[in-house]
JSON list of C-alpha atoms in Angstrom, two decimals:
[
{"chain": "A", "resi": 44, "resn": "UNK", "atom": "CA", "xyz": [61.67, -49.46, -35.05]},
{"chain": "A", "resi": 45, "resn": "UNK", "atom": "CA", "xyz": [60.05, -51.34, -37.34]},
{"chain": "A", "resi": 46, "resn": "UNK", "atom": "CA", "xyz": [60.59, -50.35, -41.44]},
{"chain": "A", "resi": 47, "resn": "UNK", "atom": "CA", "xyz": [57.44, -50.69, -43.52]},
{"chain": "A", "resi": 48, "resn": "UNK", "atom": "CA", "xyz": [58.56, -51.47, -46.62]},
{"chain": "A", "resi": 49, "resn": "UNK", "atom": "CA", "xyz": [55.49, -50.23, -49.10]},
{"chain": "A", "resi": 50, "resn": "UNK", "atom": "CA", "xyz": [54.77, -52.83, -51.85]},
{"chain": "A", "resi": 51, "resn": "UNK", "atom": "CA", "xyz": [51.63, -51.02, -53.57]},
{"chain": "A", "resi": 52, "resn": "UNK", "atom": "CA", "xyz": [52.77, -47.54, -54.58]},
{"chain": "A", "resi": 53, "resn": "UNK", "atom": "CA", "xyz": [51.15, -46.24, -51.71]},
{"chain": "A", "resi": 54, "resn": "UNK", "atom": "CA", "xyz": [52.09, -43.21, -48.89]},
{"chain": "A", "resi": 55, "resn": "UNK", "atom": "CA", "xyz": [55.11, -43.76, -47.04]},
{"chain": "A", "resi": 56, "resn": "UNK", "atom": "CA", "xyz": [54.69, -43.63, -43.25]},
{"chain": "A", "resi": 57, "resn": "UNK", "atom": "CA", "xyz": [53.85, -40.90, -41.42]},
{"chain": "A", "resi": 58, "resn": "UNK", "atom": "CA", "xyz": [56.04, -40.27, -38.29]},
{"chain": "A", "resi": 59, "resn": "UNK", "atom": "CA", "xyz": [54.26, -37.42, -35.88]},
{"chain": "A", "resi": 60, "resn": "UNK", "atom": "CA", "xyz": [57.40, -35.41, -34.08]},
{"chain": "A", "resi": 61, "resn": "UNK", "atom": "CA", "xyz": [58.13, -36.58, -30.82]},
{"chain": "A", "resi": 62, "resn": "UNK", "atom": "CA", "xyz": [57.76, -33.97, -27.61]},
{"chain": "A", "resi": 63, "resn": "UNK", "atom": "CA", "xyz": [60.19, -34.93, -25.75]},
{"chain": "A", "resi": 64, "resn": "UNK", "atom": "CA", "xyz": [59.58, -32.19, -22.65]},
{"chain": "A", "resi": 65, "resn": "UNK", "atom": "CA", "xyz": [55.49, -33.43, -22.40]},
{"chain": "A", "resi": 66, "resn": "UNK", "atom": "CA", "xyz": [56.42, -37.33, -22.05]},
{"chain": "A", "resi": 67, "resn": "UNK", "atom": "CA", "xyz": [59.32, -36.20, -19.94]},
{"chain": "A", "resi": 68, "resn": "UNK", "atom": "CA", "xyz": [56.40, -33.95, -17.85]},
{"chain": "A", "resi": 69, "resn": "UNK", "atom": "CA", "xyz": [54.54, -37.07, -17.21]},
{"chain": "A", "resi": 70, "resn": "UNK", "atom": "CA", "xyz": [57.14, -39.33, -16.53]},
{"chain": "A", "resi": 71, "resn": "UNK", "atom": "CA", "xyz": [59.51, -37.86, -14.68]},
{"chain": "A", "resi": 72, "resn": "UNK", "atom": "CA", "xyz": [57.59, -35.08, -13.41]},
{"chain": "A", "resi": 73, "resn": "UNK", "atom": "CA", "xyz": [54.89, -36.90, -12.78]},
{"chain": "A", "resi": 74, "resn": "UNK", "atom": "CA", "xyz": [52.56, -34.54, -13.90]},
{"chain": "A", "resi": 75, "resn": "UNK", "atom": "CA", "xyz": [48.37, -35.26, -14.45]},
{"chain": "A", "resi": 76, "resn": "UNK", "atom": "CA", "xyz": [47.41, -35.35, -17.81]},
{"chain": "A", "resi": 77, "resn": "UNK", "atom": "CA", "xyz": [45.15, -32.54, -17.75]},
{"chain": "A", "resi": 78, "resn": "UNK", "atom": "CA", "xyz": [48.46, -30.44, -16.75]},
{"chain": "A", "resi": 79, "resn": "UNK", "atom": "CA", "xyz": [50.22, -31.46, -19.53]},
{"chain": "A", "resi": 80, "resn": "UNK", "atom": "CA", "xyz": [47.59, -30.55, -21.83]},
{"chain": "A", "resi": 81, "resn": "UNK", "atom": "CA", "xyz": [47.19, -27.51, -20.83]},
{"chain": "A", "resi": 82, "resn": "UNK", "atom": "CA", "xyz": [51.36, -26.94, -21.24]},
{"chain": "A", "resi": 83, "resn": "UNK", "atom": "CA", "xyz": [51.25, -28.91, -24.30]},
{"chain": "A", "resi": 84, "resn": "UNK", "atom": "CA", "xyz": [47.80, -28.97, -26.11]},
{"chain": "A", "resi": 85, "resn": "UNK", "atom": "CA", "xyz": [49.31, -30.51, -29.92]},
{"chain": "A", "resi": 86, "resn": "UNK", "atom": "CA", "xyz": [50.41, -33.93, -27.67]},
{"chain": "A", "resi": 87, "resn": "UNK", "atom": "CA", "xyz": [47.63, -36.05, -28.34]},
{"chain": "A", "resi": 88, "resn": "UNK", "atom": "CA", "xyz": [48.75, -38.82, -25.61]},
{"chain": "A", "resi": 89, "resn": "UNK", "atom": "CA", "xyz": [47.81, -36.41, -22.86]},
{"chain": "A", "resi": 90, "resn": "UNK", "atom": "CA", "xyz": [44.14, -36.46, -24.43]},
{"chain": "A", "resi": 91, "resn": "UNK", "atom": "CA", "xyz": [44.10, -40.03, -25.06]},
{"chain": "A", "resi": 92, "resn": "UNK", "atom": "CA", "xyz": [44.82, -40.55, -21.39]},
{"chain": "A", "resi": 93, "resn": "UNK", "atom": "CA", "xyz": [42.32, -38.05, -20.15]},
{"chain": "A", "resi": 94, "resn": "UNK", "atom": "CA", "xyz": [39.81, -39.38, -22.63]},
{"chain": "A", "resi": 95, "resn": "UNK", "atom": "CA", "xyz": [40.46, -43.54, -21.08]},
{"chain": "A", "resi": 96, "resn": "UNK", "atom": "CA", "xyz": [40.14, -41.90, -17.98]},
{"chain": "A", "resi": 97, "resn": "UNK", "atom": "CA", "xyz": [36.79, -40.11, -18.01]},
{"chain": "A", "resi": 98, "resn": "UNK", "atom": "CA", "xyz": [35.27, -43.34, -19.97]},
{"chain": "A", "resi": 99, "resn": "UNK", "atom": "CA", "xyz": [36.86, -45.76, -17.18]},
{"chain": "A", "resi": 100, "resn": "UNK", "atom": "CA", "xyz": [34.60, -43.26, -14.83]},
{"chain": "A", "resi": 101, "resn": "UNK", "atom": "CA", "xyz": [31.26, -43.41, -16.90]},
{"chain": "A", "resi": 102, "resn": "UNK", "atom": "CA", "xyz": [31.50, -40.02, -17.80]},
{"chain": "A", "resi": 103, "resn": "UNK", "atom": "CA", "xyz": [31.19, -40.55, -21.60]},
{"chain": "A", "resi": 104, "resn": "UNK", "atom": "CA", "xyz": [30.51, -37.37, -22.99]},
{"chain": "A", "resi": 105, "resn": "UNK", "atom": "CA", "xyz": [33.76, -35.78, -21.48]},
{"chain": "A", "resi": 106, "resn": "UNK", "atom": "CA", "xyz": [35.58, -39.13, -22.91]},
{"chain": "A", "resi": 107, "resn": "UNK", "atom": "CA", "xyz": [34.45, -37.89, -26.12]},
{"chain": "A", "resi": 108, "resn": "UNK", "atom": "CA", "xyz": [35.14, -34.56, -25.86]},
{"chain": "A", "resi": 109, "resn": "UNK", "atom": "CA", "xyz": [38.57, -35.23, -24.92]},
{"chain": "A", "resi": 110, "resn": "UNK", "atom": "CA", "xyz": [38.96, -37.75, -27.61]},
{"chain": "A", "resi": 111, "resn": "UNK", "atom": "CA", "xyz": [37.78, -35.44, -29.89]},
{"chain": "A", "resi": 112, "resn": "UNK", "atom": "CA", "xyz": [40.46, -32.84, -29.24]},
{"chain": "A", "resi": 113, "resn": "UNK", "atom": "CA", "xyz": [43.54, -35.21, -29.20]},
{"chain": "A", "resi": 114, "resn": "UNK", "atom": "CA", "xyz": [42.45, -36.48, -32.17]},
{"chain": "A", "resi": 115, "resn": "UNK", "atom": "CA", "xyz": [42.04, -32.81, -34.44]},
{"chain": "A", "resi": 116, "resn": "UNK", "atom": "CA", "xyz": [44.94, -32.35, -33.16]},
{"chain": "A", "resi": 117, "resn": "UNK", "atom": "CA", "xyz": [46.75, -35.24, -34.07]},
{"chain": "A", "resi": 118, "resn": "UNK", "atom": "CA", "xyz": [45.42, -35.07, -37.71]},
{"chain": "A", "resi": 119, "resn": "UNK", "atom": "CA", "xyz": [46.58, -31.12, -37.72]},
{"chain": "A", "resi": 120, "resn": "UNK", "atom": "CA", "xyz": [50.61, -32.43, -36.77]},
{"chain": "A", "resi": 121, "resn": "UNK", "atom": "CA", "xyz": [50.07, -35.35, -39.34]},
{"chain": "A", "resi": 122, "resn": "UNK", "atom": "CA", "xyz": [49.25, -33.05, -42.51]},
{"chain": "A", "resi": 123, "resn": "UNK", "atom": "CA", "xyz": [52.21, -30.97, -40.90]},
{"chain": "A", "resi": 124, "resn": "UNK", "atom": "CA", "xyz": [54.31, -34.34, -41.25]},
{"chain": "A", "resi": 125, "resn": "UNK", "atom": "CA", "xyz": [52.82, -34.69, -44.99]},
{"chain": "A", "resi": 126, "resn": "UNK", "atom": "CA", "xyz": [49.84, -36.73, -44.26]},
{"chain": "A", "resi": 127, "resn": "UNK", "atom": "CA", "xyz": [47.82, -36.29, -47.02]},
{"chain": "A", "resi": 128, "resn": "UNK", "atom": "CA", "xyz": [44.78, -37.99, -45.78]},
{"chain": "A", "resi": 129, "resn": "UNK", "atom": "CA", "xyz": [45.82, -41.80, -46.34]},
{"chain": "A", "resi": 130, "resn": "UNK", "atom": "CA", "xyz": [48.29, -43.68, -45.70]},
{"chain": "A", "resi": 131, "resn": "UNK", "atom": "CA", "xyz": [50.15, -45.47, -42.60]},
{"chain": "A", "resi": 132, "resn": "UNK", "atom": "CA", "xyz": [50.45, -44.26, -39.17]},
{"chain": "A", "resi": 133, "resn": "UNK", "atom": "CA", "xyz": [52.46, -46.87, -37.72]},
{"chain": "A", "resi": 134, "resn": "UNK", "atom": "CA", "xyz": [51.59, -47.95, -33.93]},
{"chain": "A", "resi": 135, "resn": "UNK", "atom": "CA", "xyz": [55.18, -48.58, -33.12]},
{"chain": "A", "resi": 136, "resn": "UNK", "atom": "CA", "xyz": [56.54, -45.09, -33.57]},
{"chain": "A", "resi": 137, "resn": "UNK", "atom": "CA", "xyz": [56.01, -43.35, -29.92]},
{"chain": "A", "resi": 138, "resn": "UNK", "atom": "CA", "xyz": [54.86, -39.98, -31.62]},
{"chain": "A", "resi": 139, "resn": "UNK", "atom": "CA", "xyz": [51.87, -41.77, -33.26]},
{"chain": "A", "resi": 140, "resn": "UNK", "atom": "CA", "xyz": [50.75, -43.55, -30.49]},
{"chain": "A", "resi": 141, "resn": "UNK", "atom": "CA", "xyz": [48.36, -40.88, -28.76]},
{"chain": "A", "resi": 142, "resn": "UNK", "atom": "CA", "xyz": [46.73, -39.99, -31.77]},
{"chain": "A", "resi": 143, "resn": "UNK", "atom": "CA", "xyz": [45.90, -43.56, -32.54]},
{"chain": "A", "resi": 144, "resn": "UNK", "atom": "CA", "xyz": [44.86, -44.01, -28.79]},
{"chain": "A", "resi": 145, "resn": "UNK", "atom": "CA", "xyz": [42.73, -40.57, -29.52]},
{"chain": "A", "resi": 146, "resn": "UNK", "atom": "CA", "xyz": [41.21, -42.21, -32.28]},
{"chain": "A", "resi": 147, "resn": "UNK", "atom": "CA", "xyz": [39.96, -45.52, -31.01]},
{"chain": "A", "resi": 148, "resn": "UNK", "atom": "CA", "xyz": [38.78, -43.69, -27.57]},
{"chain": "A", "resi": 149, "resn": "UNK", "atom": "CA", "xyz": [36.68, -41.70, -30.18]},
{"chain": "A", "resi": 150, "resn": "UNK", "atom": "CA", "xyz": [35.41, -44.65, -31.80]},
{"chain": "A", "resi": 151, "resn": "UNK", "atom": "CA", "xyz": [34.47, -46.38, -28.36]},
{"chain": "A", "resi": 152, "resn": "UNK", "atom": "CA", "xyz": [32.90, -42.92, -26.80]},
{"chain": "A", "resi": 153, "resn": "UNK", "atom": "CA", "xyz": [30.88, -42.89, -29.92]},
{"chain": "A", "resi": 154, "resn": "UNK", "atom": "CA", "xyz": [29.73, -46.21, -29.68]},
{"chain": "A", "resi": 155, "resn": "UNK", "atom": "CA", "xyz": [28.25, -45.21, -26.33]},
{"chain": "A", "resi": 156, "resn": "UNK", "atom": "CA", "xyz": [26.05, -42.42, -27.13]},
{"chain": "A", "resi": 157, "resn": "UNK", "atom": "CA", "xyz": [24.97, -44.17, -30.66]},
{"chain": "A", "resi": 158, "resn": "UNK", "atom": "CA", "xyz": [26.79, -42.35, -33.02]},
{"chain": "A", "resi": 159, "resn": "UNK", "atom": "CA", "xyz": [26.96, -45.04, -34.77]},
{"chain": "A", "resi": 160, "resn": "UNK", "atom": "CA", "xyz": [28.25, -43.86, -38.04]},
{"chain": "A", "resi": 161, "resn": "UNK", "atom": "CA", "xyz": [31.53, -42.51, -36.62]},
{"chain": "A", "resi": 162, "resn": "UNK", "atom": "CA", "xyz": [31.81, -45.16, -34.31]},
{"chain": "A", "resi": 163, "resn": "UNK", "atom": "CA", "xyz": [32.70, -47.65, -37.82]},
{"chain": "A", "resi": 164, "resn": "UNK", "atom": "CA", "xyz": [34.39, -44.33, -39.64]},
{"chain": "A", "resi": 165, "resn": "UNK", "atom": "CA", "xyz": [36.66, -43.88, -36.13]},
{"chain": "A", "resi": 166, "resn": "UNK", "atom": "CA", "xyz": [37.26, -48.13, -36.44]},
{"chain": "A", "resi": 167, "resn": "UNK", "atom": "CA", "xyz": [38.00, -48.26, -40.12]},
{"chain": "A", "resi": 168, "resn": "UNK", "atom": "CA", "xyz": [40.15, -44.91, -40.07]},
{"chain": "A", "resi": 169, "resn": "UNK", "atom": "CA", "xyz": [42.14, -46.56, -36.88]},
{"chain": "A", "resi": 170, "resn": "UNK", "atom": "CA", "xyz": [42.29, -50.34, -39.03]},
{"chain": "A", "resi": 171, "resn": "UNK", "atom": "CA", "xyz": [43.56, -48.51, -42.36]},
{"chain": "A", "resi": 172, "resn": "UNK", "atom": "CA", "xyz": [45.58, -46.05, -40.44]},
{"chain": "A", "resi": 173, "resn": "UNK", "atom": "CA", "xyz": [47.77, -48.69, -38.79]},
{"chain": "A", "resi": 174, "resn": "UNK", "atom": "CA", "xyz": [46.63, -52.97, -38.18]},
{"chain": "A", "resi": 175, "resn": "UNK", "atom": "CA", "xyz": [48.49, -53.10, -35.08]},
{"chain": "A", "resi": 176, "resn": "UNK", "atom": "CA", "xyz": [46.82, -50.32, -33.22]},
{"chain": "A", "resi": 177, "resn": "UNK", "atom": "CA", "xyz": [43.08, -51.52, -34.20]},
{"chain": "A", "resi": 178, "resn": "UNK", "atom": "CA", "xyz": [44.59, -55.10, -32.75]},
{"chain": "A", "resi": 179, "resn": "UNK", "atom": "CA", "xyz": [46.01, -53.57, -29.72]},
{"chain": "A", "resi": 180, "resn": "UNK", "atom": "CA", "xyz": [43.08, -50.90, -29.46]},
{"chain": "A", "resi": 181, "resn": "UNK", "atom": "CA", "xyz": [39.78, -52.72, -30.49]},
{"chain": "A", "resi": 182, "resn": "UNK", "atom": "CA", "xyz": [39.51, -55.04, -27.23]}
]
């Protein structure tokens, strides 16, 4: 893992916990997302991937919807981390990888049915939240 060395004064990192059991539910186990959501409703990669899967099918609003709910609760197990609102959520910590993916399939759901004020909030929160994700997201 990469160590972010902060030169400004600014937050230090914030690391969501991992969940081992839900990645090991979809991996292993092979489980659909929408199962391990419903065993695991904090683990904001099983929304992501519902959310990329309803937009991939033109159903928008249920993109949304899901995006929505991975990403409140993403930002409820970063202010459990210490997330104070600002601050880094680095891309290449596993943990903090379904929130971000929550967050840009917010931004792009948004962008679909004109919302466009939190379609550039969802963007700018995702680019000051972590560079790499917006890169890797914002295709």
């Amino acid at each position: 893992m990469a160590e972010h060395k902060n030169l400004l004064g600014g937050p230090e990192p914030t690391h969501l916990p991992e969940n081992e059991e839900a990645y090991r539910l979809l991996g292993e186990e092979s489980l659909a997302p929408a199962e391990v959501a419903a065993k695991h409703p904090t683990f904001s990669l099983a929304w992501a991937m519902l959310a990329d899967d309803a937009f991939e099918a033109g159903r928008v609003v249920e993109s949304y919807a899901y995006a929505r709910t991975g990403y409140h609760r993403g930002l409820d197990g970063l202010r459990r981390a210490g997330w104070k609102g600002h601050g880094p959520i680095p891309w290449d910590h596993r943990a903090n990888r379904g929130f971000l993916r929550c967050l840009a399939a917010l931004a792009r759901a948004a962008g679909e049915i004109n919302e466009k004020d939190e379609t550039e909030r969802c963007w700018q929160f995702l680019q000051d939240s972590s560079a790499e994700a917006y890169a890797e997201l914002k295709r």
